[in-house]
mmCIF file of C-alpha atoms and ligand atoms in Angstrom:
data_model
loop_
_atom_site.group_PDB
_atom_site.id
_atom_site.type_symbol
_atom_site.label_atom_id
_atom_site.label_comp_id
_atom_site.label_asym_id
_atom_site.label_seq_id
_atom_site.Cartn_x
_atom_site.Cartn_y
_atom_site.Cartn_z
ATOM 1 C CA UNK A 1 -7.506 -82.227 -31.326
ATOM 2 C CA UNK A 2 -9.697 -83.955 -34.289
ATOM 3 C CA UNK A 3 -12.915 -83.179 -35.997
ATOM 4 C CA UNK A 4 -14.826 -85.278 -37.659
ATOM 5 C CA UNK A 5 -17.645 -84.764 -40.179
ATOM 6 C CA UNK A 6 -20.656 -86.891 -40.904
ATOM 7 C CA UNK A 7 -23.593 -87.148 -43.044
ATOM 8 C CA UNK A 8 -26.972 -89.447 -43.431
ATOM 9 C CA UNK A 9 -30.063 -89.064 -45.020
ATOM 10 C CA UNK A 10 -33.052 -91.559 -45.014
ATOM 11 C CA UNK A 11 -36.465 -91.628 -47.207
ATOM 12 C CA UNK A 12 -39.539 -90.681 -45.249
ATOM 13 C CA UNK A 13 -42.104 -93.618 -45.389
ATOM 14 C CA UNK A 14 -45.726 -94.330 -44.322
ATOM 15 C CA UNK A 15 -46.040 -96.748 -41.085
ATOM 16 C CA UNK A 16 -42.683 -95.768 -39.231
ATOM 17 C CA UNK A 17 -42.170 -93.792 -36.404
ATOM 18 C CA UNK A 18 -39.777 -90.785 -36.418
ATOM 19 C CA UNK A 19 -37.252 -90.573 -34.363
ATOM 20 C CA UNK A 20 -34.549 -88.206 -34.178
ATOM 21 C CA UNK A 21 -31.359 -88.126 -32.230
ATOM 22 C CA UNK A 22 -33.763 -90.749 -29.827
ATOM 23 C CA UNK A 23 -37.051 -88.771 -29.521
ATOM 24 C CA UNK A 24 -39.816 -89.647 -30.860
ATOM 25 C CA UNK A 25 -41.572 -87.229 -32.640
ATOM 26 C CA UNK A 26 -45.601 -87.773 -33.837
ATOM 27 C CA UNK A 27 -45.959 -87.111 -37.136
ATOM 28 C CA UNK A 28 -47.783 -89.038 -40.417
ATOM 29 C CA UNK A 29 -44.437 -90.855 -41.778
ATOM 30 C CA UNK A 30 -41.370 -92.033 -40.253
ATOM 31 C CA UNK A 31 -38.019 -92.830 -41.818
ATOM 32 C CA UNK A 32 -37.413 -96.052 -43.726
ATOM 33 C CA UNK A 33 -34.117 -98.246 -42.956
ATOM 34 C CA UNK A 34 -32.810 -100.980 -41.258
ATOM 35 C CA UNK A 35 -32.263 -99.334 -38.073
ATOM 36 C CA UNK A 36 -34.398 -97.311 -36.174
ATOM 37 C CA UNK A 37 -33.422 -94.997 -39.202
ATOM 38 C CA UNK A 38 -32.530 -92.115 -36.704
ATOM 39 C CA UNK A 39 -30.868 -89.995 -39.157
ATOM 40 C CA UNK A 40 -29.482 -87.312 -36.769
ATOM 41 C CA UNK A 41 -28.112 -90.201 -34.331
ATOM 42 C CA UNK A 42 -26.326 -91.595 -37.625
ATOM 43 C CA UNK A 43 -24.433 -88.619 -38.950
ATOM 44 C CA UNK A 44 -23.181 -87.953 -35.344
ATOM 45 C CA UNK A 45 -21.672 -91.631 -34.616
ATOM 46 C CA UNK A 46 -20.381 -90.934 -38.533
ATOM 47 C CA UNK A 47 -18.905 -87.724 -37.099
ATOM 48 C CA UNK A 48 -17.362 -89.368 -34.111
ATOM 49 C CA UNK A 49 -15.600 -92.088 -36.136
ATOM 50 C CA UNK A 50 -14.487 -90.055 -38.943
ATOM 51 C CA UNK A 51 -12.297 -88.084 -36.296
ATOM 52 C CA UNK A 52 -11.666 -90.901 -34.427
ATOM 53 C CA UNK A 53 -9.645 -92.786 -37.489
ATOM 54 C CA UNK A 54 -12.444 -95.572 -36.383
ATOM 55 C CA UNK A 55 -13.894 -96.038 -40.157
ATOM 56 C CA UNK A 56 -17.862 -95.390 -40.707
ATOM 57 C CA UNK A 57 -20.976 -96.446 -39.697
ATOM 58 C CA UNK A 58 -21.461 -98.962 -42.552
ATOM 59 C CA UNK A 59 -18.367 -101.097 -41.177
ATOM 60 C CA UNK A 60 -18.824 -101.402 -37.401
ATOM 61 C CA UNK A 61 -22.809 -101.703 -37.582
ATOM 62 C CA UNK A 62 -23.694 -103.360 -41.193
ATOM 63 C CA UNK A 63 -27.263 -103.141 -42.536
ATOM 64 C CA UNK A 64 -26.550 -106.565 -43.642
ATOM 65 C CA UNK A 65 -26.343 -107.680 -40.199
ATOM 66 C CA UNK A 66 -29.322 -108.969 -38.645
ATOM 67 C CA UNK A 67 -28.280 -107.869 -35.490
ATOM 68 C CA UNK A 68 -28.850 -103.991 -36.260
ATOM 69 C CA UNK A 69 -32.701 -104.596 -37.780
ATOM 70 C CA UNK A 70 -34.989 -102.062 -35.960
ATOM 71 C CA UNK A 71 -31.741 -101.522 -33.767
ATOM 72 C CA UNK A 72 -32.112 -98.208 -31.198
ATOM 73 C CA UNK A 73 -29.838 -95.955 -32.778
ATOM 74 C CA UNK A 74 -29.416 -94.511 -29.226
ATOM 75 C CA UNK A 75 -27.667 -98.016 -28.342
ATOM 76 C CA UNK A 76 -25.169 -97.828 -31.388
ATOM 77 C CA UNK A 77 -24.302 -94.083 -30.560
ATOM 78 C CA UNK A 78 -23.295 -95.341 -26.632
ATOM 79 C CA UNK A 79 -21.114 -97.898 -28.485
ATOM 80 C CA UNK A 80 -19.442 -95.642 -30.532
ATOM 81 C CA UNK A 81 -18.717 -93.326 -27.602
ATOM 82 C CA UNK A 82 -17.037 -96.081 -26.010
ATOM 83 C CA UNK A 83 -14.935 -96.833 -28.977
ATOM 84 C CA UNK A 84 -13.766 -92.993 -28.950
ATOM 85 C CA UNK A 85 -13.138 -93.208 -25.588
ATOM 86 C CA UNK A 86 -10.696 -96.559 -25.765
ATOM 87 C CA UNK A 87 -8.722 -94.989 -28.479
ATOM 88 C CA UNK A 88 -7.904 -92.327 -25.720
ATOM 89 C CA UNK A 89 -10.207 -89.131 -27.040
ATOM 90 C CA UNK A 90 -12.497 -87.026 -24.996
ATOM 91 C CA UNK A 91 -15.726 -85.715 -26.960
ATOM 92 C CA UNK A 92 -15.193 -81.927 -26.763
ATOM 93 C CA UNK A 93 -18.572 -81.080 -28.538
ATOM 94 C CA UNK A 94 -21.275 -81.846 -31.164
ATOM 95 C CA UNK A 95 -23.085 -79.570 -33.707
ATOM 96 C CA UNK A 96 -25.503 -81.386 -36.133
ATOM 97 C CA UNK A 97 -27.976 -79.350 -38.660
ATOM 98 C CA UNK A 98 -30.984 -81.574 -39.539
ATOM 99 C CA UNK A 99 -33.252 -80.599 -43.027
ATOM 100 C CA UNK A 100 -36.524 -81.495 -42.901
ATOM 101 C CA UNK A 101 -39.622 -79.988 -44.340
ATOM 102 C CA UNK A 102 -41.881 -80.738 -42.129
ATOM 103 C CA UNK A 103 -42.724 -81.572 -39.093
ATOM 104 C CA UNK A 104 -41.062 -78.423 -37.636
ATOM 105 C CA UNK A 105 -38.167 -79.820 -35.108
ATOM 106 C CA UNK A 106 -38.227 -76.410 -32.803
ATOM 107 C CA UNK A 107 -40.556 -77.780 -30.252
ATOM 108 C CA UNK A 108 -38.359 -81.019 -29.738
ATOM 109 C CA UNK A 109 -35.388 -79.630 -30.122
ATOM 110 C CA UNK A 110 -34.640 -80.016 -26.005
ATOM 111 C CA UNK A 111 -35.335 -82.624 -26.083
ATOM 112 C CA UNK A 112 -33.649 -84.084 -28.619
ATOM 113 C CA UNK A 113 -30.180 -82.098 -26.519
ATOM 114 C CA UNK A 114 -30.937 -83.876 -23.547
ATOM 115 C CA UNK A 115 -30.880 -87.488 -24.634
ATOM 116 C CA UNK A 116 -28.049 -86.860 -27.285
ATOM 117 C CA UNK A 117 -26.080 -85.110 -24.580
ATOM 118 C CA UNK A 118 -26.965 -88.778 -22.097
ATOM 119 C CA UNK A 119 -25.789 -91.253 -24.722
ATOM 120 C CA UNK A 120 -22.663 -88.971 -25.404
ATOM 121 C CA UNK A 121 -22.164 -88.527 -22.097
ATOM 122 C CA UNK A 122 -21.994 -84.718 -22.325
ATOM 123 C CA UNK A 123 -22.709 -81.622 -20.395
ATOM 124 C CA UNK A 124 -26.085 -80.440 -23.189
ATOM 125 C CA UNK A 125 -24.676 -77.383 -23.762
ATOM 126 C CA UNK A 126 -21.778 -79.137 -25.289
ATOM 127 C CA UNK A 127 -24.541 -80.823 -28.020
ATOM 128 C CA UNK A 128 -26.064 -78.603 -30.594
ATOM 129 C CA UNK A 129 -28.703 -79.118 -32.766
ATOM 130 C CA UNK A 130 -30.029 -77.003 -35.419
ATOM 131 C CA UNK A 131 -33.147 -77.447 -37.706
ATOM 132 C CA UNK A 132 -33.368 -76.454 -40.823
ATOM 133 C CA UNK A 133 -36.392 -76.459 -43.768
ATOM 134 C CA UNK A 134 -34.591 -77.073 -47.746
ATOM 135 C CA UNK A 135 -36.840 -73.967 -49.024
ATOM 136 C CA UNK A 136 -38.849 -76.571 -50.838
ATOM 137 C CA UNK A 137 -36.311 -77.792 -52.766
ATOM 138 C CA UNK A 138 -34.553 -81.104 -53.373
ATOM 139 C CA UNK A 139 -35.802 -84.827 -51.444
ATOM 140 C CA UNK A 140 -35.934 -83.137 -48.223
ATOM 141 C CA UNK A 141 -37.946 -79.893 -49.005
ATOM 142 C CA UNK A 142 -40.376 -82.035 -51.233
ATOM 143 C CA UNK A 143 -40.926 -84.397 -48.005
ATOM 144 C CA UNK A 144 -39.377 -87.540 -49.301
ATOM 145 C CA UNK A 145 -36.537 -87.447 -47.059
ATOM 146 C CA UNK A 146 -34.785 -86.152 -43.784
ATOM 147 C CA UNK A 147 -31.371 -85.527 -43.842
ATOM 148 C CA UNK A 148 -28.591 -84.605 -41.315
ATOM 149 C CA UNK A 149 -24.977 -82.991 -40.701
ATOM 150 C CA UNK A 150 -23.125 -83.193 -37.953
ATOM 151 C CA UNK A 151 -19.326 -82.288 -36.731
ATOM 152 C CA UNK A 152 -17.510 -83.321 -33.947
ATOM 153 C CA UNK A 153 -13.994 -82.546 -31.837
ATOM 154 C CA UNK A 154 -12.443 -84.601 -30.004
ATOM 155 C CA UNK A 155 -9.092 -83.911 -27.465
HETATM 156 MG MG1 MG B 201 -28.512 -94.065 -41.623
#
């Protein structure tokens, strides 16, 4: 057995969508990268590699790398799973926290399990995702920024 720990955090911008761990949520401001930006998607295929011995995000999908502008984040996480998979490692589960002021994440939250738990490949209740609000405090309470945690085992 491995785990694997990853992290990500991206600025919130005007005239993005948000979209985290593949949903779409409406909201004024979206998350600014060269991806799709989807945070939560991002410290999960971080998570998965990290365990994996496969190396981080930065090196198998570059931001340099024309390739991965506006990419579906959804697309890179299927990618990664296969990658896991060829090295001979079942995904046992997921558990990600995501901080975020606002917009409040309960409501999508099932959402946001389901299509995790299809590009993983997973049985939902093996994906877990927690939101959490920063109290105010730091980039993320102050609304400049989402940011995400996430852990993974693999057999
Ligand atoms: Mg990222």
């Amino acid at each position: 057995m491995r785990t694997g720990i990853g992290y990500d955090l991206h600025r919130l911008v005007q005239g993005r969508p948000l979209i985290l761990g593949g949903v779409t949520i409406p909201y004024e401001r979206g998350l600014a990268g060269h991806s799709d930006a989807d945070v939560l998607a991002h410290a999960i295929i971080d998570a998965l590699l990290g365990a994996s011995g496969l190396g981080n995000i930065g090196q198998l999908f570059p931001d340099t790398d024309p390739t991965f502008k506006n990419a579906d984040s959804m697309v890179l996480l299927r990618k990664t799973v296969q990658d896991v998979r060829n090295n001979g490692y079942r995904i046992a589960n997921i558990d990600a926290v995501v901080i975020a002021e606002h917009p409040r994440l309960n409501p999508y939250l099932a959402a946001i399990q389901t299509r995790l738990a299809e590009a993983l490949d997973l049985d939902p209740a093996a994906v877990s995702v927690k939101p959490k609000t920063n109290e105010g405090l730091g980039p993320e309470g102050q609304g400049e920024a989402i940011s995400a945690w996430a852990t993974a085992l693999l057999e």
